[in-house]
Coordinates of C-alpha atoms in Angstrom, one line a residue:
Chain A
M1 CA 114.7 105.9 57.2
K2 CA 115.9 109.0 55.5
G3 CA 112.4 109.9 54.4
S4 CA 110.8 109.5 57.8
E5 CA 113.6 111.7 59.3
A6 CA 112.8 114.4 56.9
A7 CA 109.1 114.1 57.6
S8 CA 109.7 114.3 61.4
R9 CA 111.7 117.5 61.0
A10 CA 109.5 119.2 58.5
P11 CA 106.3 119.9 60.6
L12 CA 108.4 122.2 62.7
E13 CA 109.1 124.6 59.9
L14 CA 105.6 124.1 58.5
H15 CA 104.2 124.9 61.8
A16 CA 106.1 128.1 62.1
A17 CA 104.9 129.1 58.7
S18 CA 101.3 128.5 59.5
E19 CA 101.6 130.4 62.7
Q20 CA 102.9 133.5 60.9
K21 CA 100.2 133.3 58.4
S22 CA 97.5 132.9 60.9
A23 CA 98.7 135.9 62.8
G24 CA 96.9 138.0 60.2
K25 CA 93.8 135.8 60.1
T26 CA 92.8 135.4 63.8
S27 CA 89.8 133.2 63.1
V28 CA 92.0 130.2 62.4
V29 CA 93.9 130.4 65.7
P30 CA 91.3 129.2 68.2
A31 CA 90.6 125.9 66.3
D32 CA 94.2 125.2 65.8
F33 CA 95.0 126.0 69.4
L34 CA 92.1 123.8 70.6
F35 CA 93.2 120.9 68.4
R36 CA 96.8 121.2 69.5
S37 CA 95.8 121.4 73.2
L38 CA 93.5 118.4 72.9
T39 CA 96.2 116.2 71.4
A40 CA 98.8 117.5 73.9
F41 CA 96.4 116.8 76.7
F42 CA 96.1 113.1 75.8
A43 CA 99.8 112.8 75.2
F44 CA 100.2 114.1 78.7
V45 CA 97.6 111.7 80.0
V46 CA 99.5 108.8 78.5
A47 CA 102.8 109.9 80.0
A48 CA 101.1 110.6 83.4
T49 CA 99.6 107.1 83.5
L50 CA 102.9 105.6 84.4
V51 CA 103.3 108.1 87.2
A52 CA 99.7 107.4 88.3
I53 CA 100.4 103.6 88.4
M54 CA 103.4 104.1 90.5
G55 CA 101.6 106.5 92.8
S56 CA 98.5 104.3 93.3
L57 CA 100.6 101.3 94.1
V58 CA 102.7 103.2 96.7
L59 CA 99.5 104.5 98.2
E60 CA 97.7 101.1 98.3
G61 CA 100.8 99.2 99.4
W62 CA 101.8 101.7 102.0
P63 CA 100.0 100.0 105.0
A64 CA 102.0 96.9 104.4
L65 CA 105.3 98.8 103.8
R66 CA 104.7 100.8 107.0
T67 CA 103.9 97.8 109.1
F68 CA 106.8 95.6 108.0
G69 CA 109.3 98.2 106.8
W70 CA 112.5 97.0 105.1
K71 CA 111.9 93.6 106.6
F72 CA 109.2 93.1 104.0
L73 CA 111.9 92.6 101.3
I74 CA 114.0 90.1 103.2
T75 CA 111.6 87.9 105.2
S76 CA 110.2 84.7 103.7
T77 CA 107.1 84.3 105.9
W78 CA 103.8 84.6 104.1
D79 CA 101.2 83.8 106.6
P80 CA 97.7 85.2 105.9
V81 CA 96.3 83.6 109.1
S82 CA 98.6 85.5 111.5
N83 CA 98.8 88.5 109.1
D84 CA 102.6 88.3 108.8
F85 CA 104.0 89.0 105.3
G86 CA 107.4 89.0 103.6
A87 CA 108.2 89.2 99.9
L88 CA 111.5 87.3 99.8
V89 CA 110.1 84.0 98.4
F90 CA 108.4 85.7 95.6
I91 CA 111.2 88.1 94.7
V92 CA 113.6 85.1 94.5
G93 CA 111.1 83.1 92.5
T94 CA 110.6 85.9 90.0
L95 CA 114.4 86.4 89.6
V96 CA 115.3 82.7 89.4
S97 CA 112.6 81.8 86.9
S98 CA 113.5 84.8 84.7
L99 CA 117.2 84.0 85.0
I100 CA 116.6 80.4 83.8
A101 CA 114.5 81.9 80.9
M102 CA 117.3 84.2 79.9
L103 CA 120.0 81.5 80.1
I104 CA 118.0 79.5 77.5
A105 CA 116.4 82.3 75.4
V106 CA 119.5 84.4 74.8
P107 CA 121.6 81.7 73.0
V108 CA 118.6 80.4 71.1
S109 CA 117.6 83.9 70.0
F110 CA 121.2 84.6 68.9
G111 CA 121.2 81.4 66.8
I112 CA 117.8 82.3 65.3
A113 CA 118.9 85.9 64.5
L114 CA 122.2 84.6 63.0
F115 CA 120.4 82.1 60.9
I116 CA 117.9 84.6 59.5
S117 CA 120.4 87.4 58.9
E118 CA 123.5 85.4 57.7
L119 CA 122.7 81.8 56.7
S120 CA 119.1 81.6 55.5
P121 CA 118.4 81.8 51.7
S122 CA 116.4 84.9 51.1
W123 CA 113.2 83.0 50.3
L124 CA 113.2 81.4 53.8
R125 CA 113.8 84.6 55.7
G126 CA 110.3 85.9 55.7
P127 CA 108.6 82.6 56.6
V128 CA 111.0 81.8 59.4
S129 CA 110.7 85.3 60.9
A130 CA 106.9 85.1 60.7
V131 CA 106.8 81.7 62.4
I132 CA 109.1 82.9 65.3
E133 CA 107.0 86.0 65.6
L134 CA 103.9 83.8 66.0
L135 CA 105.4 82.8 69.4
A136 CA 104.8 86.4 70.5
A137 CA 101.2 86.4 69.2
I138 CA 100.1 83.3 71.2
P139 CA 98.5 84.6 74.5
S140 CA 100.2 83.7 77.7
I141 CA 97.2 81.8 79.0
I142 CA 97.6 79.3 76.1
Y143 CA 101.3 78.8 77.1
G144 CA 100.1 78.2 80.7
M145 CA 97.5 75.7 79.7
W146 CA 99.8 73.9 77.3
G147 CA 102.6 74.0 79.9
L148 CA 100.4 72.4 82.6
L149 CA 98.5 69.9 80.5
V150 CA 101.0 68.9 77.8
F151 CA 104.5 70.0 78.6
A152 CA 104.6 69.3 82.3
P153 CA 103.6 65.6 82.0
W154 CA 106.1 65.1 79.3
F155 CA 108.8 66.9 81.3
A156 CA 108.1 64.8 84.3
Q157 CA 109.4 61.8 82.4
I158 CA 112.7 63.5 81.8
E159 CA 113.2 64.7 85.4
P160 CA 114.2 61.2 86.8
W161 CA 117.0 61.3 84.3
M162 CA 118.0 64.7 85.5
N163 CA 117.9 63.5 89.1
D164 CA 120.3 60.6 88.2
H165 CA 122.7 62.5 86.0
L166 CA 122.7 66.2 86.7
G167 CA 121.7 65.7 90.3
A168 CA 124.8 63.7 90.9
L169 CA 127.1 66.6 89.9
P170 CA 129.0 68.1 92.7
G171 CA 128.0 71.7 93.5
I172 CA 125.2 72.3 91.2
G173 CA 123.7 68.9 91.7
V174 CA 121.4 70.1 94.4
L175 CA 119.6 72.2 91.8
F176 CA 118.4 69.1 90.0
Q177 CA 117.3 66.9 92.8
G178 CA 113.6 66.6 93.6
P179 CA 110.4 64.7 92.9
P180 CA 109.6 64.4 89.2
M181 CA 106.4 66.5 89.2
G182 CA 106.8 68.2 85.9
I183 CA 105.8 71.6 87.3
G184 CA 108.2 73.8 89.2
M185 CA 110.7 76.6 88.9
L186 CA 112.6 74.9 86.0
T187 CA 109.5 74.3 83.9
A188 CA 108.4 77.9 84.4
G189 CA 111.8 79.1 83.3
I190 CA 111.7 76.9 80.1
V191 CA 108.2 78.1 79.2
L192 CA 109.2 81.7 79.9
A193 CA 112.2 81.2 77.6
I194 CA 109.9 80.2 74.8
M195 CA 107.8 83.2 75.4
V196 CA 110.5 85.8 75.3
I197 CA 112.5 84.3 72.4
P198 CA 110.5 86.2 69.7
F199 CA 111.1 89.5 71.4
I200 CA 114.9 89.1 71.7
A201 CA 115.3 87.3 68.4
S202 CA 113.4 90.0 66.4
I203 CA 115.6 92.8 67.8
M204 CA 118.8 90.9 67.3
R205 CA 117.7 90.1 63.7
D206 CA 116.8 93.7 63.0
V207 CA 120.2 95.0 64.2
F208 CA 122.2 92.2 62.6
M209 CA 120.5 93.1 59.3
I210 CA 121.5 96.8 59.5
T211 CA 125.2 96.1 60.2
P212 CA 126.8 97.8 57.2
A213 CA 127.7 95.4 54.4
T214 CA 131.1 97.0 53.9
L215 CA 132.1 96.0 57.5
K216 CA 131.1 92.4 56.9
E217 CA 132.6 92.2 53.4
S218 CA 135.9 93.6 54.7
A219 CA 136.1 90.9 57.2
Y220 CA 135.1 88.2 54.6
A221 CA 137.8 89.6 52.2
L222 CA 140.4 89.1 54.9
G223 CA 139.4 85.4 55.0
S224 CA 137.1 85.4 58.0
T225 CA 134.6 82.6 58.4
T226 CA 130.9 83.4 58.9
W227 CA 131.2 82.6 62.6
E228 CA 134.2 85.0 62.9
V229 CA 132.3 87.7 61.1
A230 CA 129.3 87.2 63.5
R231 CA 131.5 87.1 66.6
Y232 CA 134.1 89.7 65.9
V233 CA 132.3 92.2 63.6
I234 CA 128.5 92.0 63.9
L235 CA 128.3 91.4 67.6
P236 CA 130.6 94.1 68.7
Y237 CA 128.9 96.5 66.3
T238 CA 125.5 95.8 67.6
R239 CA 126.4 95.2 71.2
T240 CA 124.3 98.0 72.8
A241 CA 121.2 97.1 70.9
V242 CA 121.7 93.4 71.6
T243 CA 122.0 94.2 75.3
G244 CA 118.8 96.3 75.0
G245 CA 117.0 93.5 73.4
I246 CA 118.0 91.0 76.1
F247 CA 116.8 93.4 78.8
L248 CA 113.5 94.0 77.0
G249 CA 113.1 90.2 77.0
L250 CA 114.0 90.1 80.7
G251 CA 111.4 92.8 81.4
R252 CA 108.8 90.6 79.7
A253 CA 109.9 87.5 81.6
L254 CA 109.8 89.2 85.0
G255 CA 106.2 90.4 84.6
E256 CA 104.8 87.4 82.9
T257 CA 101.8 86.2 84.9
M258 CA 99.5 83.5 83.6
A259 CA 101.9 81.0 82.1
V260 CA 103.9 81.1 85.3
T261 CA 100.8 80.8 87.5
F262 CA 99.9 77.6 85.8
I263 CA 103.2 75.8 86.0
I264 CA 105.4 77.2 88.8
G265 CA 103.6 75.1 91.4
N266 CA 102.6 77.9 93.7
A267 CA 104.5 76.9 96.9
N268 CA 105.1 79.7 99.3
N269 CA 108.5 78.5 100.5
L270 CA 112.1 78.6 99.2
S271 CA 113.9 75.4 98.1
A272 CA 117.3 74.9 96.6
S273 CA 116.1 72.6 93.9
L274 CA 114.8 73.9 90.6
L275 CA 112.5 70.9 90.3
M276 CA 110.6 72.0 93.3
P277 CA 107.5 74.2 93.1
G278 CA 107.9 77.9 93.8
S279 CA 106.1 81.2 93.3
S280 CA 106.7 84.5 91.6
I281 CA 105.4 87.9 92.4
A282 CA 103.0 87.9 89.5
S283 CA 101.7 84.4 90.2
V284 CA 101.0 85.0 93.9
I285 CA 99.1 88.2 93.1
A286 CA 97.1 86.3 90.4
N287 CA 96.3 83.5 92.8
E288 CA 95.6 85.2 96.0
F289 CA 94.4 88.7 95.3
T290 CA 90.6 88.0 95.1
E291 CA 91.0 85.8 98.2
A292 CA 92.7 88.5 100.3
T293 CA 90.3 89.2 103.0
T294 CA 92.1 91.5 105.5
H295 CA 93.3 95.0 104.6
L296 CA 96.9 94.2 105.4
Y297 CA 96.8 91.0 103.2
K298 CA 95.6 93.0 100.2
S299 CA 98.0 95.8 100.9
S300 CA 100.9 93.3 101.0
L301 CA 99.9 92.0 97.6
L302 CA 99.7 95.5 96.2
A303 CA 103.2 96.2 97.7
L304 CA 104.4 93.1 95.9
G305 CA 102.9 94.7 92.7
L306 CA 104.9 97.8 93.5
I307 CA 108.1 95.8 93.8
L308 CA 107.5 94.1 90.5
F309 CA 106.7 97.4 88.8
V310 CA 109.9 99.0 90.2
I311 CA 112.1 96.0 89.1
T312 CA 110.6 95.9 85.6
F313 CA 110.7 99.7 85.3
I314 CA 114.4 99.7 86.0
V315 CA 115.1 96.8 83.6
L316 CA 112.9 98.4 80.8
V317 CA 114.5 101.9 81.2
F318 CA 117.9 100.3 80.9
A319 CA 116.8 98.4 77.8
K320 CA 115.3 101.5 76.1
L321 CA 118.4 103.6 76.8
M322 CA 120.6 100.9 75.2
L323 CA 118.3 100.7 72.2
L324 CA 118.2 104.6 71.9
R325 CA 121.9 104.7 71.8
L326 CA 121.9 102.6 68.7
D327 CA 119.3 104.9 67.1
N328 CA 121.4 108.0 67.9
S329 CA 124.6 106.5 66.6
L330 CA 122.8 105.6 63.4
E331 CA 121.4 109.1 63.0
G332 CA 124.8 110.6 63.8
K333 CA 126.4 108.5 61.1
K334 CA 123.9 109.5 58.5
A335 CA 124.1 113.2 59.2
Chain B
M1 CA 149.0 76.5 59.4
I2 CA 146.8 73.9 57.9
S3 CA 145.6 72.6 61.2
R4 CA 144.8 76.1 62.4
Y5 CA 142.8 76.7 59.2
M6 CA 141.0 73.4 59.7
K7 CA 140.2 74.4 63.3
R8 CA 138.6 77.6 62.2
R9 CA 136.6 75.8 59.6
V10 CA 135.4 73.2 62.1
I11 CA 134.4 75.9 64.7
N12 CA 132.5 77.7 61.9
T13 CA 130.7 74.7 60.8
V14 CA 129.8 73.6 64.3
N15 CA 128.5 77.1 65.3
M16 CA 126.5 77.5 62.1
A17 CA 125.0 74.0 62.7
I18 CA 124.0 75.2 66.2
A19 CA 122.4 78.3 64.7
V20 CA 120.3 76.2 62.4
L21 CA 119.4 73.9 65.2
M22 CA 118.3 76.8 67.4
T23 CA 116.0 78.0 64.6
V24 CA 114.5 74.5 64.3
F25 CA 114.2 74.5 68.1
G26 CA 112.2 77.8 68.0
V27 CA 110.0 76.7 65.2
F28 CA 109.4 73.3 67.0
W29 CA 107.7 75.1 69.9
V30 CA 105.3 77.0 67.7
V31 CA 104.3 73.8 65.9
W32 CA 103.9 71.9 69.1
I33 CA 101.8 74.5 70.9
L34 CA 99.6 75.3 67.9
W35 CA 99.1 71.6 67.0
T36 CA 98.1 70.8 70.6
T37 CA 95.6 73.7 70.6
L38 CA 94.2 72.6 67.3
H39 CA 94.1 68.9 68.2
Y40 CA 92.3 69.3 71.5
G41 CA 90.3 72.3 70.5
I42 CA 88.6 70.9 67.4
R43 CA 87.4 67.8 69.3
A44 CA 85.5 70.0 71.7
L45 CA 84.1 72.3 69.1
G46 CA 80.4 72.2 68.4
P47 CA 77.3 74.4 68.1
Q48 CA 76.5 74.1 71.8
L49 CA 79.8 75.9 72.5
F50 CA 78.3 79.1 71.1
L51 CA 74.7 78.6 72.2
E52 CA 75.0 77.5 75.9
D53 CA 76.4 79.2 79.0
T54 CA 79.2 77.9 81.2
P55 CA 78.0 74.9 83.2
P56 CA 78.1 74.6 87.0
P57 CA 80.7 72.3 88.5
G58 CA 80.0 68.6 87.8
A59 CA 77.2 69.2 85.3
D60 CA 77.5 67.9 81.7
G61 CA 77.1 69.9 78.5
G62 CA 77.2 73.7 78.4
G63 CA 79.2 76.1 76.3
L64 CA 81.0 79.4 76.4
R65 CA 78.4 81.8 75.1
N66 CA 78.5 84.1 78.1
A67 CA 82.3 84.2 77.9
F68 CA 82.4 85.0 74.2
V69 CA 79.8 87.8 74.6
G70 CA 81.6 89.1 77.7
S71 CA 85.0 89.2 76.0
L72 CA 83.5 91.1 73.0
I73 CA 82.0 93.6 75.3
L74 CA 85.3 94.1 77.2
L75 CA 87.1 94.5 73.8
G76 CA 84.5 97.0 72.8
I77 CA 85.1 99.1 75.9
A78 CA 88.8 98.9 75.4
V79 CA 88.6 100.1 71.8
A80 CA 86.1 102.8 72.6
I81 CA 88.4 104.3 75.2
G82 CA 91.8 103.3 73.7
T83 CA 91.3 104.4 70.1
P84 CA 90.5 108.1 70.7
V85 CA 93.0 108.5 73.5
G86 CA 95.7 106.6 71.6
V87 CA 95.2 108.3 68.3
L88 CA 95.1 111.9 69.7
A89 CA 98.2 111.3 71.9
G90 CA 99.9 109.8 68.9
T91 CA 98.9 112.7 66.8
W92 CA 100.5 115.1 69.2
L93 CA 103.7 113.1 69.0
G94 CA 103.6 112.8 65.2
E95 CA 102.5 116.3 64.3
F96 CA 103.3 118.7 67.1
A97 CA 106.1 117.2 69.1
S98 CA 108.8 118.3 66.7
R99 CA 108.5 121.8 68.4
H100 CA 109.2 120.3 71.8
K101 CA 111.8 117.7 71.0
K102 CA 112.7 117.0 74.7
I103 CA 109.1 116.6 75.8
G104 CA 108.2 114.5 72.8
A105 CA 111.2 112.2 73.4
S106 CA 110.2 111.7 77.0
V107 CA 106.6 111.0 76.2
R108 CA 107.7 108.4 73.6
F109 CA 110.0 106.9 76.2
L110 CA 107.3 106.7 78.8
N111 CA 104.9 105.3 76.3
D112 CA 107.4 102.6 75.3
I113 CA 107.8 101.6 79.0
L114 CA 104.0 101.4 79.3
L115 CA 104.0 99.2 76.3
S116 CA 106.1 96.6 78.0
A117 CA 104.8 97.1 81.6
P118 CA 103.6 93.8 83.2
S119 CA 99.9 93.5 82.5
I120 CA 99.2 92.3 86.0
V121 CA 100.4 95.7 87.3
I122 CA 98.0 97.4 85.0
G123 CA 95.2 95.2 86.5
L124 CA 96.2 96.2 90.0
F125 CA 96.1 99.9 88.9
A126 CA 92.6 99.4 87.4
Y127 CA 91.6 97.7 90.7
A128 CA 93.0 100.6 92.7
I129 CA 91.2 103.4 90.7
L130 CA 87.9 101.7 89.8
V131 CA 87.1 98.6 91.8
D132 CA 88.3 99.6 95.2
P133 CA 86.6 103.1 95.3
L134 CA 83.3 101.7 93.8
G135 CA 83.3 98.7 96.0
H136 CA 82.6 96.0 93.4
F137 CA 84.2 94.2 90.5
S138 CA 82.8 95.4 87.1
A139 CA 83.0 94.8 83.4
L140 CA 83.8 98.5 83.0
S141 CA 87.0 98.3 85.1
G142 CA 88.0 95.3 83.1
G143 CA 87.5 97.2 79.9
V144 CA 89.5 100.2 81.3
A145 CA 92.4 97.8 82.2
L146 CA 92.4 96.4 78.7
A147 CA 92.3 100.0 77.3
L148 CA 95.4 100.9 79.3
I149 CA 97.2 98.1 77.5
L150 CA 95.8 99.0 74.1
I151 CA 96.6 102.7 74.3
P152 CA 100.5 102.5 74.1
V153 CA 100.2 100.3 71.0
V154 CA 97.9 102.7 69.3
V155 CA 100.0 105.7 70.3
R156 CA 103.2 104.2 68.9
T157 CA 101.7 103.2 65.6
T158 CA 99.9 106.5 65.1
D159 CA 103.1 108.4 65.8
E160 CA 105.2 106.3 63.5
M161 CA 102.6 106.3 60.7
L162 CA 102.1 110.0 60.8
R163 CA 105.8 110.6 60.6
L164 CA 105.9 108.5 57.4
V165 CA 103.4 110.8 55.7
P166 CA 105.3 112.8 53.0
V167 CA 106.0 116.5 53.8
S168 CA 104.8 117.5 50.4
L169 CA 101.3 116.6 51.3
R170 CA 101.4 118.9 54.3
E171 CA 103.0 121.7 52.3
A172 CA 100.4 121.4 49.6
A173 CA 97.6 121.7 52.1
I174 CA 99.2 124.6 54.0
A175 CA 99.9 126.4 50.7
L176 CA 96.2 126.3 50.0
G177 CA 95.6 128.1 53.3
T178 CA 94.3 125.1 55.2
P179 CA 94.3 125.5 58.9
Y180 CA 96.7 123.2 60.7
W181 CA 94.0 121.2 62.5
K182 CA 92.1 120.7 59.2
M183 CA 95.3 119.6 57.5
V184 CA 95.9 117.0 60.2
T185 CA 92.3 115.6 60.4
K186 CA 91.5 115.7 56.7
I187 CA 94.9 114.9 55.1
T188 CA 97.6 113.4 57.3
W189 CA 95.1 111.2 59.2
K190 CA 93.7 110.0 55.9
A191 CA 97.1 109.3 54.5
A192 CA 98.1 107.3 57.5
S193 CA 94.7 105.7 58.1
T194 CA 95.6 102.2 57.0
G195 CA 98.7 102.3 59.3
I196 CA 96.7 103.6 62.3
L197 CA 94.0 101.0 61.7
T198 CA 96.7 98.3 61.6
G199 CA 97.9 99.5 65.0
I200 CA 94.4 99.3 66.5
I201 CA 93.9 95.8 65.1
L202 CA 97.3 94.6 66.4
G203 CA 96.5 96.2 69.8
V204 CA 93.1 94.4 69.9
A205 CA 94.9 91.1 69.0
R206 CA 97.3 91.6 71.9
V207 CA 94.6 92.7 74.4
S208 CA 92.2 89.9 73.5
G209 CA 94.4 87.2 75.1
E210 CA 95.1 89.2 78.2
T211 CA 94.0 87.4 81.4
A212 CA 96.0 88.8 84.3
P213 CA 94.4 92.3 84.3
L214 CA 90.9 90.8 84.2
L215 CA 91.3 88.5 87.2
F216 CA 90.5 91.2 89.7
T217 CA 88.6 93.8 87.6
A218 CA 86.0 92.0 85.4
L219 CA 86.4 88.9 87.6
N220 CA 84.1 86.2 86.1
N221 CA 80.5 85.4 86.0
Q222 CA 78.9 82.0 85.7
Y223 CA 75.8 83.5 84.1
F224 CA 75.1 85.5 81.0
S225 CA 75.4 89.2 81.7
V226 CA 75.7 92.4 79.7
N227 CA 75.6 94.7 82.7
L228 CA 78.7 96.9 82.7
S229 CA 78.7 97.5 86.5
H230 CA 78.6 93.8 87.3
P231 CA 81.3 91.2 87.0
I232 CA 81.2 89.7 83.5
A233 CA 82.2 86.3 82.1
N234 CA 85.2 86.5 79.7
L235 CA 87.1 84.0 77.7
P236 CA 90.6 84.2 79.2
V237 CA 89.5 84.0 82.8
V238 CA 87.1 81.1 81.9
I239 CA 89.9 79.3 80.2
F240 CA 92.1 79.8 83.2
Q241 CA 89.5 78.5 85.6
F242 CA 88.4 75.6 83.5
A243 CA 92.0 74.5 82.6
M244 CA 92.9 74.4 86.3
S245 CA 89.8 72.5 87.2
P246 CA 89.7 68.7 87.8
Y247 CA 86.6 68.2 85.6
A248 CA 87.3 66.6 82.2
N249 CA 84.5 68.4 80.4
W250 CA 85.7 71.7 81.8
Q251 CA 89.3 71.1 80.6
Q252 CA 87.9 70.1 77.1
M253 CA 85.9 73.3 77.0
A254 CA 89.0 75.3 78.0
W255 CA 90.8 73.8 74.9
A256 CA 87.9 74.8 72.7
G257 CA 88.0 78.3 74.1
A258 CA 91.8 78.4 73.6
F259 CA 91.3 77.3 70.0
V260 CA 88.8 80.0 69.3
A261 CA 91.0 82.6 71.0
V262 CA 94.1 81.7 69.1
L263 CA 92.2 81.6 65.8
F264 CA 90.8 85.0 66.5
I265 CA 94.2 86.5 67.3
L266 CA 96.0 84.9 64.4
L267 CA 93.3 86.1 62.0
L268 CA 93.7 89.7 63.4
S269 CA 97.5 89.5 63.2
F270 CA 97.6 88.2 59.6
G271 CA 94.7 90.5 58.5
S272 CA 96.5 93.6 59.7
R273 CA 99.8 92.4 58.2
R274 CA 98.1 91.9 54.8
L275 CA 96.4 95.3 55.1
L276 CA 99.7 97.0 55.7
S277 CA 101.7 95.1 53.0
R278 CA 99.0 95.8 50.4
E279 CA 99.1 99.5 51.3
T280 CA 102.9 99.7 51.0
H281 CA 102.8 97.9 47.7
R282 CA 100.3 100.3 46.3
S283 CA 102.2 103.4 47.2

């Protein structure tokens, strides 16, 4: 880290030196200027892409937003025949499936990160990390296919048990009542969880590993157990980065398309049960965009895309800010 | 006191056991998914898969030749656009941004957001700027959508790899009177080349499984086509269509396609990892 920091600072001074030198030799200046402008231009293009995405979605979604106004966000009608559209079903579907995913993925990722950083013998660290990272390399279409053709039929056999036992619970019971179809909101949440585990786990593992050994050893010297060190030393020390990692995973889960399209069931109505089929913003766009015949229909789907982009943008910005805070505090400590 | 100590020991043991269990749980999914893909995929593998085009509904036989070729063309477009844009933008961040710390930090920030942005939104964007104005779906718009996903990966690795190049190399070049642009292209790019290449390969691995942005840009094509201004068959969308279909032979072919896709991606990921580790060992 120290080396890279020095390297990142040095070109500044170097550059100033080359500038002074080239003042005497004017022939060098145009080429340098051109090269620098060229790279700066493309850096600007990359940064502007994000703004362009936002702009184009606003522009294309505008007819729908103008027609339906704020009601677009809070109505649950989605009726292409009578050209009446509302986004509520899909917003709820996106949020609920991602919430289920996070409820599963966060504790699992924490366990994995804890195992790799504190428990695992050093020879096992690399292989376990590599296998977990494989989860991130598998494309989402494979998750979807596997989810629909392999996982859902298997899960459908467990669902009657859920009906009988979890469904009988007071209060939350209604969440687990429904026909055992295998596909639905809960299945989508579980598969999403598997997909985001590698992202959350790898960030947690990285920050757990850089927790200063002196802090951990002090706690151990006072007689703490490994769990107490993890809970009262490592976790508080890495809290912001862990939050950042969780939100990064959430950003992934919210925008995930193909896997969800396969297994969420694609029903355009709200239901209280998690076993019932639903829809997410991404899945309805994937399913209906090429079939959208009227201008308003297409515009409504693009407006949905805008909503998804805004939600993930906020989540990702929050995640990055959290992760940056860790970087800054580390650099501050070193200096 | 003893009981309290015991309680702490028990809590510790239970929680550590849960951590081990969670790791097993994570590994379990990898094994299950890869095994299924292997199991179903190999059964449907055969020479006709690479020699014949996708069959019409209900017909027997057929392969995925048009989808493989289409996917390679789309990847080619993505690399052709994504590499120069990504490397140059990354070069600005790695070499010149230290003069403008604030701007550099914001470009990095925006690039990181772009890196995690939902791919379906990228697809909508490509639709809005290329498909809608031109009036038809095309291979080109699909390639551009993939390039937009590839670029942030390349930008990030180029930036990071350039910042790892030792200052002494730069100083040596400057001391010999090398112009700055020549120093970057001939020395720092060369020193960071393995890292940059790794970034491109990883980006390609990520892009080659992307389906969502192709659904309404490259669309799909039942026939063999290499025309960039027409819809083109591509592996992810064919897998999507075939896996969702009720025909048994289509589903089988989807598994075969999935197997080839996963194999391709894993080879790229492992290859780039090896490339990078060999490089770091050498230096």
